[in-house]
Short mmCIF file of C-alpha atoms in Angstrom, two decimals:
data_model
loop_
_atom_site.label_atom_id
_atom_site.label_comp_id
_atom_site.label_asym_id
_atom_site.label_seq_id
_atom_site.Cartn_x
_atom_site.Cartn_y
_atom_site.Cartn_z
CA UNK K 1 165.12 66.67 -111.50
CA UNK K 2 163.85 66.49 -110.71
CA UNK K 3 161.66 68.31 -114.30
CA UNK K 4 159.26 70.78 -114.49
CA UNK K 5 159.55 74.46 -113.76
CA UNK K 6 162.18 77.26 -114.73
CA UNK K 7 162.50 78.99 -111.65
CA UNK K 8 164.95 76.32 -110.05
CA UNK K 9 167.92 77.45 -107.82
CA UNK K 10 170.14 74.75 -108.73
CA UNK K 11 167.37 73.82 -111.57
CA UNK K 12 167.33 70.01 -111.67
CA UNK K 13 163.71 69.30 -111.87
CA UNK K 14 161.48 71.31 -114.62
CA UNK K 15 159.64 68.41 -116.97
CA UNK K 16 156.28 70.01 -117.47
CA UNK K 17 154.10 67.77 -119.23
CA UNK K 18 151.48 69.06 -122.14
CA UNK K 19 148.67 66.33 -121.53
CA UNK K 20 148.58 63.61 -119.60
CA UNK K 21 145.33 61.09 -119.10
CA UNK K 22 144.66 61.07 -115.33
CA UNK K 23 143.74 58.28 -113.37
CA UNK K 24 143.04 58.90 -109.80
CA UNK K 25 143.43 56.18 -107.47
CA UNK K 26 140.47 55.23 -105.10
CA UNK K 27 140.71 54.35 -100.95
CA UNK K 28 142.67 55.83 -98.51
CA UNK K 29 146.41 55.31 -97.53
CA UNK K 30 146.89 52.36 -95.20
CA UNK K 31 146.74 53.78 -91.66
CA UNK K 32 150.56 53.07 -90.70
CA UNK K 33 151.71 54.94 -93.46
CA UNK K 34 149.64 58.17 -92.09
CA UNK K 35 149.75 58.26 -88.26
CA UNK K 36 146.84 59.02 -85.72
CA UNK K 37 144.31 61.38 -87.25
CA UNK K 38 143.07 63.74 -84.92
CA UNK K 39 146.42 66.05 -83.34
CA UNK K 40 146.77 67.81 -86.37
CA UNK K 41 143.05 69.14 -87.55
CA UNK K 42 142.86 72.62 -87.99
CA UNK K 43 146.24 73.06 -88.92
CA UNK K 44 147.71 75.30 -91.45
CA UNK K 45 151.08 74.52 -92.79
CA UNK K 46 152.87 75.87 -96.55
CA UNK K 47 154.21 73.37 -99.12
CA UNK K 48 156.77 74.62 -101.31
CA UNK K 49 157.68 73.14 -104.99
CA UNK K 50 159.12 74.28 -108.09
CA UNK K 51 155.48 75.36 -109.59
CA UNK K 52 154.12 74.46 -112.99
CA UNK K 53 153.09 71.25 -114.34
CA UNK K 54 154.66 69.30 -111.56
CA UNK K 55 153.26 71.38 -108.43
CA UNK K 56 150.17 70.85 -110.20
CA UNK K 57 150.30 67.23 -109.90
CA UNK K 58 151.51 67.45 -106.55
CA UNK K 59 148.73 69.29 -105.49
CA UNK K 60 146.02 66.94 -107.20
CA UNK K 61 148.00 63.62 -106.62
CA UNK K 62 149.09 64.60 -102.46
CA UNK K 63 148.05 68.14 -100.78
CA UNK K 64 144.29 68.37 -101.86
CA UNK K 65 143.92 64.60 -101.07
CA UNK K 66 145.80 65.16 -97.37
CA UNK K 67 143.49 68.27 -96.86
CA UNK K 68 140.28 66.48 -97.17
CA UNK K 69 141.75 63.39 -95.11
CA UNK K 70 143.29 65.16 -92.02
CA UNK K 71 141.23 68.56 -91.90
CA UNK K 72 144.75 70.30 -92.71
CA UNK K 73 144.62 73.87 -94.93
CA UNK K 74 147.86 73.23 -97.52
CA UNK K 75 149.18 76.68 -98.81
CA UNK K 76 151.20 76.41 -102.08
CA UNK K 77 154.43 78.61 -102.25
CA UNK K 78 157.20 78.21 -104.25
CA UNK K 79 159.77 77.70 -106.16
CA UNK K 80 161.91 76.18 -103.83
CA UNK K 81 164.60 78.88 -103.45
CA UNK K 82 167.60 78.02 -101.05
CA UNK K 83 168.67 81.47 -100.69
CA UNK K 84 165.09 82.60 -99.26
CA UNK K 85 164.88 79.31 -97.06
CA UNK K 86 168.15 80.25 -95.69
CA UNK K 87 167.10 83.98 -94.83
CA UNK K 88 163.70 82.57 -92.85
CA UNK K 89 165.92 80.12 -90.75
CA UNK K 90 169.05 82.96 -89.62
CA UNK K 91 165.49 85.20 -89.19
CA UNK K 92 163.79 82.73 -86.99
CA UNK K 93 160.61 83.25 -89.27
CA UNK K 94 160.13 79.91 -90.72
CA UNK K 95 156.74 79.85 -93.16
CA UNK K 96 157.68 76.76 -95.23
CA UNK K 97 156.52 73.44 -93.93
CA UNK K 98 157.23 70.62 -96.47
CA UNK K 99 159.67 71.19 -99.06
CA UNK K 100 160.44 69.63 -102.49
CA UNK K 101 163.89 69.65 -102.71
CA UNK K 102 167.36 68.64 -104.23
CA UNK K 103 168.66 65.34 -102.18
CA UNK K 104 172.40 67.08 -102.06
CA UNK K 105 171.09 70.22 -99.93
CA UNK K 106 169.14 67.75 -97.83
CA UNK K 107 172.12 65.81 -97.21
CA UNK K 108 174.42 69.13 -96.71
CA UNK K 109 172.24 70.69 -94.54
CA UNK K 110 170.99 68.08 -92.38
CA UNK K 111 170.39 69.17 -88.72
CA UNK K 112 171.70 72.81 -90.03
CA UNK K 113 168.72 73.79 -91.89
CA UNK K 114 166.52 70.64 -92.32
CA UNK K 115 164.98 68.28 -89.46
CA UNK K 116 165.60 64.72 -89.53
CA UNK K 117 163.17 62.75 -90.73
CA UNK K 118 160.66 61.33 -87.87
CA UNK K 119 160.78 57.49 -88.99
CA UNK K 120 158.09 56.55 -86.18
CA UNK K 121 155.66 58.56 -88.65
CA UNK K 122 157.36 58.08 -92.46
CA UNK K 123 157.93 54.52 -92.88
CA UNK K 124 160.91 54.18 -95.42
CA UNK K 125 160.54 50.41 -95.45
CA UNK K 126 158.78 50.53 -99.01
CA UNK K 127 161.49 53.28 -100.07
CA UNK K 128 164.86 52.42 -102.11
CA UNK K 129 167.07 52.54 -99.20
CA UNK K 130 169.85 54.37 -101.46
CA UNK K 131 167.40 57.53 -101.80
CA UNK K 132 166.73 57.87 -98.07
CA UNK K 133 168.72 60.12 -95.78
CA UNK K 134 168.84 61.11 -92.43
CA UNK K 135 167.04 64.41 -93.34
CA UNK K 136 164.97 63.38 -96.41
CA UNK K 137 162.79 60.94 -98.38
CA UNK K 138 162.48 60.86 -101.76
CA UNK K 139 159.58 62.35 -103.61
CA UNK K 140 159.47 60.58 -106.95
CA UNK K 141 162.36 59.48 -108.87
CA UNK K 142 163.36 59.96 -113.07
CA UNK K 143 166.36 59.72 -114.79
CA UNK K 144 169.05 61.50 -117.25
CA UNK K 145 168.39 60.03 -120.56
CA UNK K 146 170.27 60.10 -123.56
CA UNK K 147 167.88 60.96 -126.29
CA UNK K 148 168.57 60.51 -130.29
CA UNK K 149 167.02 61.34 -133.71
CA UNK K 150 165.33 58.29 -135.20
CA UNK K 151 167.27 59.35 -138.25
CA UNK K 152 170.15 57.12 -137.29
CA UNK K 153 167.97 54.18 -138.44
CA UNK K 154 169.26 50.65 -137.25
CA UNK K 155 172.71 51.65 -135.70
CA UNK K 156 171.40 54.46 -133.29
CA UNK K 157 173.79 55.63 -130.25
CA UNK K 158 174.33 53.15 -127.53
CA UNK K 159 175.60 54.95 -124.92
CA UNK K 160 177.13 58.28 -123.89
CA UNK K 161 180.54 57.30 -125.84
CA UNK K 162 178.22 58.03 -129.23
CA UNK K 163 177.22 61.13 -128.19
CA UNK K 164 180.66 62.40 -128.12
CA UNK K 165 181.21 60.32 -131.65
CA UNK K 166 180.68 63.41 -133.89
CA UNK K 167 182.36 61.50 -136.81
CA UNK K 168 179.70 58.83 -136.87
CA UNK K 169 176.58 60.88 -135.69
CA UNK K 170 177.34 64.50 -136.91
CA UNK K 171 175.31 67.24 -135.78
CA UNK K 172 174.66 69.22 -132.53
CA UNK K 173 174.14 67.78 -129.38
CA UNK K 174 172.70 69.60 -125.74
CA UNK K 175 173.60 69.00 -122.47
CA UNK K 176 172.13 71.00 -119.28
CA UNK K 177 173.71 74.04 -118.14
CA UNK K 178 174.68 72.90 -114.75
CA UNK K 179 177.22 71.30 -113.11
CA UNK K 180 175.03 68.60 -111.42
CA UNK K 181 173.21 67.87 -114.60
CA UNK K 182 174.70 64.80 -115.94
CA UNK K 183 177.38 66.52 -117.93
CA UNK K 184 180.51 65.27 -116.02
CA UNK K 185 179.10 61.75 -115.49
CA UNK K 186 178.44 61.69 -119.19
CA UNK K 187 181.79 62.16 -120.39
CA UNK K 188 183.29 60.30 -117.57
CA UNK K 189 181.14 57.39 -118.63
CA UNK K 190 181.96 58.02 -122.49
CA UNK K 191 185.45 58.02 -121.53
CA UNK K 192 185.72 54.56 -120.47
CA UNK K 193 185.44 55.15 -116.71
CA UNK K 194 183.38 52.30 -114.49
CA UNK K 195 179.99 53.58 -113.27
CA UNK K 196 181.23 52.38 -109.96
CA UNK K 197 184.34 54.71 -110.45
CA UNK K 198 182.66 58.03 -111.44
CA UNK K 199 183.07 59.56 -107.72
CA UNK K 200 185.55 61.65 -107.21
CA UNK K 201 184.66 63.38 -110.37
CA UNK K 202 188.02 63.99 -112.15
CA UNK K 203 187.73 66.85 -113.75
CA UNK K 204 190.19 67.22 -116.03
CA UNK K 205 189.67 64.18 -117.70
CA UNK K 206 185.95 65.04 -117.73
CA UNK K 207 186.50 68.60 -119.25
CA UNK K 208 189.24 66.92 -121.77
CA UNK K 209 186.33 64.72 -122.87
CA UNK K 210 183.59 67.63 -123.18
CA UNK K 211 186.51 69.34 -125.22
CA UNK K 212 185.94 67.51 -128.09
CA UNK K 213 182.59 68.27 -128.65
CA UNK K 214 182.57 72.02 -127.57
CA UNK K 215 182.13 73.31 -131.14
CA UNK K 216 179.15 71.15 -131.39
CA UNK K 217 177.41 71.56 -128.18
CA UNK K 218 174.70 73.60 -127.11
CA UNK K 219 173.04 74.00 -123.62
CA UNK K 220 169.16 73.98 -122.42
CA UNK K 221 168.32 75.32 -118.98
CA UNK K 222 164.99 74.41 -118.38
CA UNK K 223 162.95 71.57 -119.09
CA UNK K 224 160.87 73.30 -121.60
CA UNK K 225 164.28 73.94 -123.67
CA UNK K 226 165.20 70.64 -123.47
CA UNK K 227 161.47 69.27 -125.02
CA UNK K 228 161.11 72.27 -127.55
CA UNK K 229 164.65 70.88 -128.86
CA UNK K 230 163.21 67.71 -129.41
CA UNK K 231 160.09 68.82 -130.90
CA UNK K 232 161.60 71.31 -133.55
CA UNK K 233 164.77 69.00 -134.16
CA UNK K 234 167.31 71.45 -133.41
CA UNK K 235 169.83 68.67 -132.12
CA UNK K 236 170.40 64.95 -133.24
CA UNK K 237 170.98 64.17 -129.46
CA UNK K 238 170.93 65.38 -126.24
CA UNK K 239 170.63 64.43 -122.18
CA UNK K 240 167.03 65.12 -121.07
CA UNK K 241 165.33 63.93 -118.33
CA UNK K 242 162.89 60.82 -118.85
CA UNK K 243 159.58 63.25 -118.44
CA UNK K 244 160.34 65.65 -120.72
CA UNK K 245 161.73 62.96 -123.23
CA UNK K 246 158.06 60.97 -122.79
CA UNK K 247 156.37 64.97 -123.65
CA UNK K 248 158.34 65.52 -126.50
CA UNK K 249 157.85 61.65 -128.01
CA UNK K 250 153.98 61.90 -126.91
CA UNK K 251 153.78 65.20 -128.78
CA UNK K 252 155.59 63.61 -132.03
CA UNK K 253 158.82 64.36 -131.62
CA UNK K 254 160.88 62.06 -133.88
CA UNK K 255 163.24 60.61 -131.17
CA UNK K 256 164.21 57.55 -129.03
CA UNK K 257 165.44 56.86 -125.87
CA UNK K 258 168.71 55.00 -125.09
CA UNK K 259 168.19 53.72 -121.68
CA UNK K 260 172.05 52.42 -121.48
CA UNK K 261 173.78 53.96 -118.85
CA UNK K 262 170.96 56.34 -117.90
CA UNK K 263 171.05 58.00 -114.66
CA UNK K 264 169.14 57.63 -112.03
CA UNK K 265 168.05 60.63 -110.05
CA UNK K 266 165.03 61.82 -107.76
CA UNK K 267 163.96 64.84 -105.56
CA UNK K 268 163.10 64.66 -101.88
CA UNK K 269 160.44 65.82 -99.44
CA UNK K 270 162.40 67.62 -96.67
CA UNK K 271 161.28 70.04 -93.66
CA UNK K 272 162.99 73.33 -92.43
CA UNK K 273 164.46 73.37 -89.24
CA UNK K 274 162.37 76.11 -86.97
CA UNK K 275 158.80 75.09 -88.35
CA UNK K 276 156.10 75.57 -86.12
CA UNK K 277 154.47 72.80 -87.78
CA UNK K 278 156.79 69.76 -87.38
CA UNK K 279 153.93 67.24 -86.72
CA UNK K 280 151.73 68.02 -89.94
CA UNK K 281 154.62 68.35 -91.59
CA UNK K 282 155.74 64.86 -90.61
CA UNK K 283 152.33 63.47 -91.59
CA UNK K 284 151.84 64.82 -94.66
CA UNK K 285 155.30 63.46 -95.93
CA UNK K 286 154.15 60.13 -94.79
CA UNK K 287 150.78 60.61 -97.08
CA UNK K 288 152.36 61.77 -99.72
CA UNK K 289 155.03 58.87 -100.32
CA UNK K 290 153.04 56.15 -99.27
CA UNK K 291 151.57 53.93 -102.29
CA UNK K 292 148.28 55.35 -103.23
CA UNK K 293 149.39 59.23 -103.32
CA UNK K 294 152.75 57.86 -105.33
CA UNK K 295 150.67 56.31 -108.03
CA UNK K 296 148.32 59.16 -108.42
CA UNK K 297 151.50 61.01 -108.91
CA UNK K 298 152.75 58.80 -111.76
CA UNK K 299 149.28 59.10 -112.96
CA UNK K 300 149.28 62.96 -113.66
CA UNK K 301 152.67 63.16 -114.40
CA UNK K 302 155.39 61.27 -115.90
CA UNK K 303 157.33 60.16 -112.55
CA UNK K 304 158.15 56.82 -111.47
CA UNK K 305 157.06 56.18 -107.80
CA UNK K 306 159.22 55.40 -104.98
CA UNK K 307 156.95 53.21 -103.21
CA UNK K 308 157.36 49.46 -103.80
CA UNK K 309 153.41 49.06 -103.52
CA UNK K 310 152.57 51.77 -105.75
CA UNK K 311 150.56 50.71 -108.84
CA UNK K 312 150.14 53.53 -110.99
CA UNK K 313 147.25 52.64 -113.84
CA UNK K 314 149.34 54.05 -116.64
CA UNK K 315 149.42 53.33 -120.21
CA UNK K 316 152.02 50.81 -122.31
CA UNK K 317 153.89 53.73 -123.26
CA UNK K 318 154.05 55.92 -120.36
CA UNK K 319 155.05 52.86 -118.43
CA UNK K 320 158.09 52.22 -120.73
CA UNK K 321 159.30 55.43 -119.56
CA UNK K 322 159.67 55.17 -115.93
CA UNK K 323 163.18 54.27 -114.75
CA UNK K 324 162.01 51.66 -111.82
CA UNK K 325 161.25 49.19 -114.72
CA UNK K 326 163.37 46.39 -114.06
CA UNK K 327 165.15 46.32 -117.68
CA UNK K 328 165.59 50.09 -117.17
CA UNK K 329 166.46 49.91 -113.83
CA UNK K 330 169.44 47.36 -114.35
CA UNK K 331 170.54 49.88 -117.13
CA UNK K 332 171.21 52.95 -114.57
CA UNK K 333 173.78 54.82 -113.01
CA UNK K 334 173.55 56.08 -109.79
CA UNK K 335 174.16 59.46 -109.08
CA UNK K 336 176.07 60.24 -105.88
CA UNK K 337 174.32 62.46 -103.97
CA UNK K 338 176.28 62.25 -101.24
CA UNK K 339 179.18 63.25 -102.97
CA UNK K 340 177.68 66.03 -104.84
CA UNK K 341 176.53 67.31 -101.02
CA UNK K 342 180.09 68.16 -100.05
CA UNK K 343 181.54 69.00 -103.62
CA UNK K 344 178.78 70.98 -105.53
CA UNK K 345 180.40 74.67 -105.07
CA UNK K 346 184.15 73.66 -106.78
CA UNK K 347 182.04 71.58 -109.09
CA UNK K 348 180.06 74.71 -110.18
CA UNK K 349 182.80 76.84 -110.50
CA UNK K 350 184.71 74.26 -112.75
CA UNK K 351 181.57 73.94 -114.71
CA UNK K 352 180.85 77.60 -114.81
CA UNK K 353 184.17 78.60 -116.43
CA UNK K 354 184.47 75.65 -118.67
CA UNK K 355 181.11 76.79 -120.42
CA UNK K 356 181.83 80.54 -120.60
CA UNK K 357 185.65 79.73 -121.83
#
């Protein structure tokens, strides 16, 4: 979430890719997506993300081209750390200008720790409306997906109910050890809760369902661990990020994705309150969410673009793993980030108690 580092607070996106063919997009962003050019030249700003292959891809697809085009020096920092950001803001010494973050944090801290997005600079008209909030815009999108071992052959798991069916599909299965990592939603979907009635989370019902597989359940903490579980065959099925699953399968893992009830998630760009480089930050976000920068990102790492006109040049296999594809999107369950913004602490306390109990 999302998917490519190991030091996330909280950890949603940590899915690094081993090797993906990169095809750069030619040309510059449309002028209306960039804003004026002269006023930020010579600025030095800091971009913060989750490190690893994800931030490397963002640097190649977004920050380096932006730097070259606008004459802005973009320094890299990370990983995204909300405690560190809070300290900066409370001390009045904000050194971060654009942060790749969880959407629930930007929603929760809108106008408190996060600046509203300047929509006179950032064009949101080509973004999925449900992913845009007052203080953030999506930076890319991916999915939580049920991946299963090919050994199940012609009768594979068809959804989250089968994830919990240890009689028909025996063996270890894995979830991310994180409250907002899809475990609650998977349990409720398996128990028959309609996708549009998942929120508010019914904790008792979710834990009752989770208890049925606790003895067969293992947990992963990082995207790298989930990928290794597939490549080693450690589990028969697991919830994993779409990008990590793609990479594992590309590396030879004998797994397949089940896109039924995939859970649509995304990262956002936000601007910390108190930055002295707000103009440059907004223009960077405008540039980085444009069609060509978004296409370049997908060509560099397997996350889907959020701009409607983005046309990444990727092979058929990678394209089939992009959750923006119509046949995948129509099967998706959208995680309610507004609910998570209000309920993260309580949900985390209950999840941690259950895992340790």
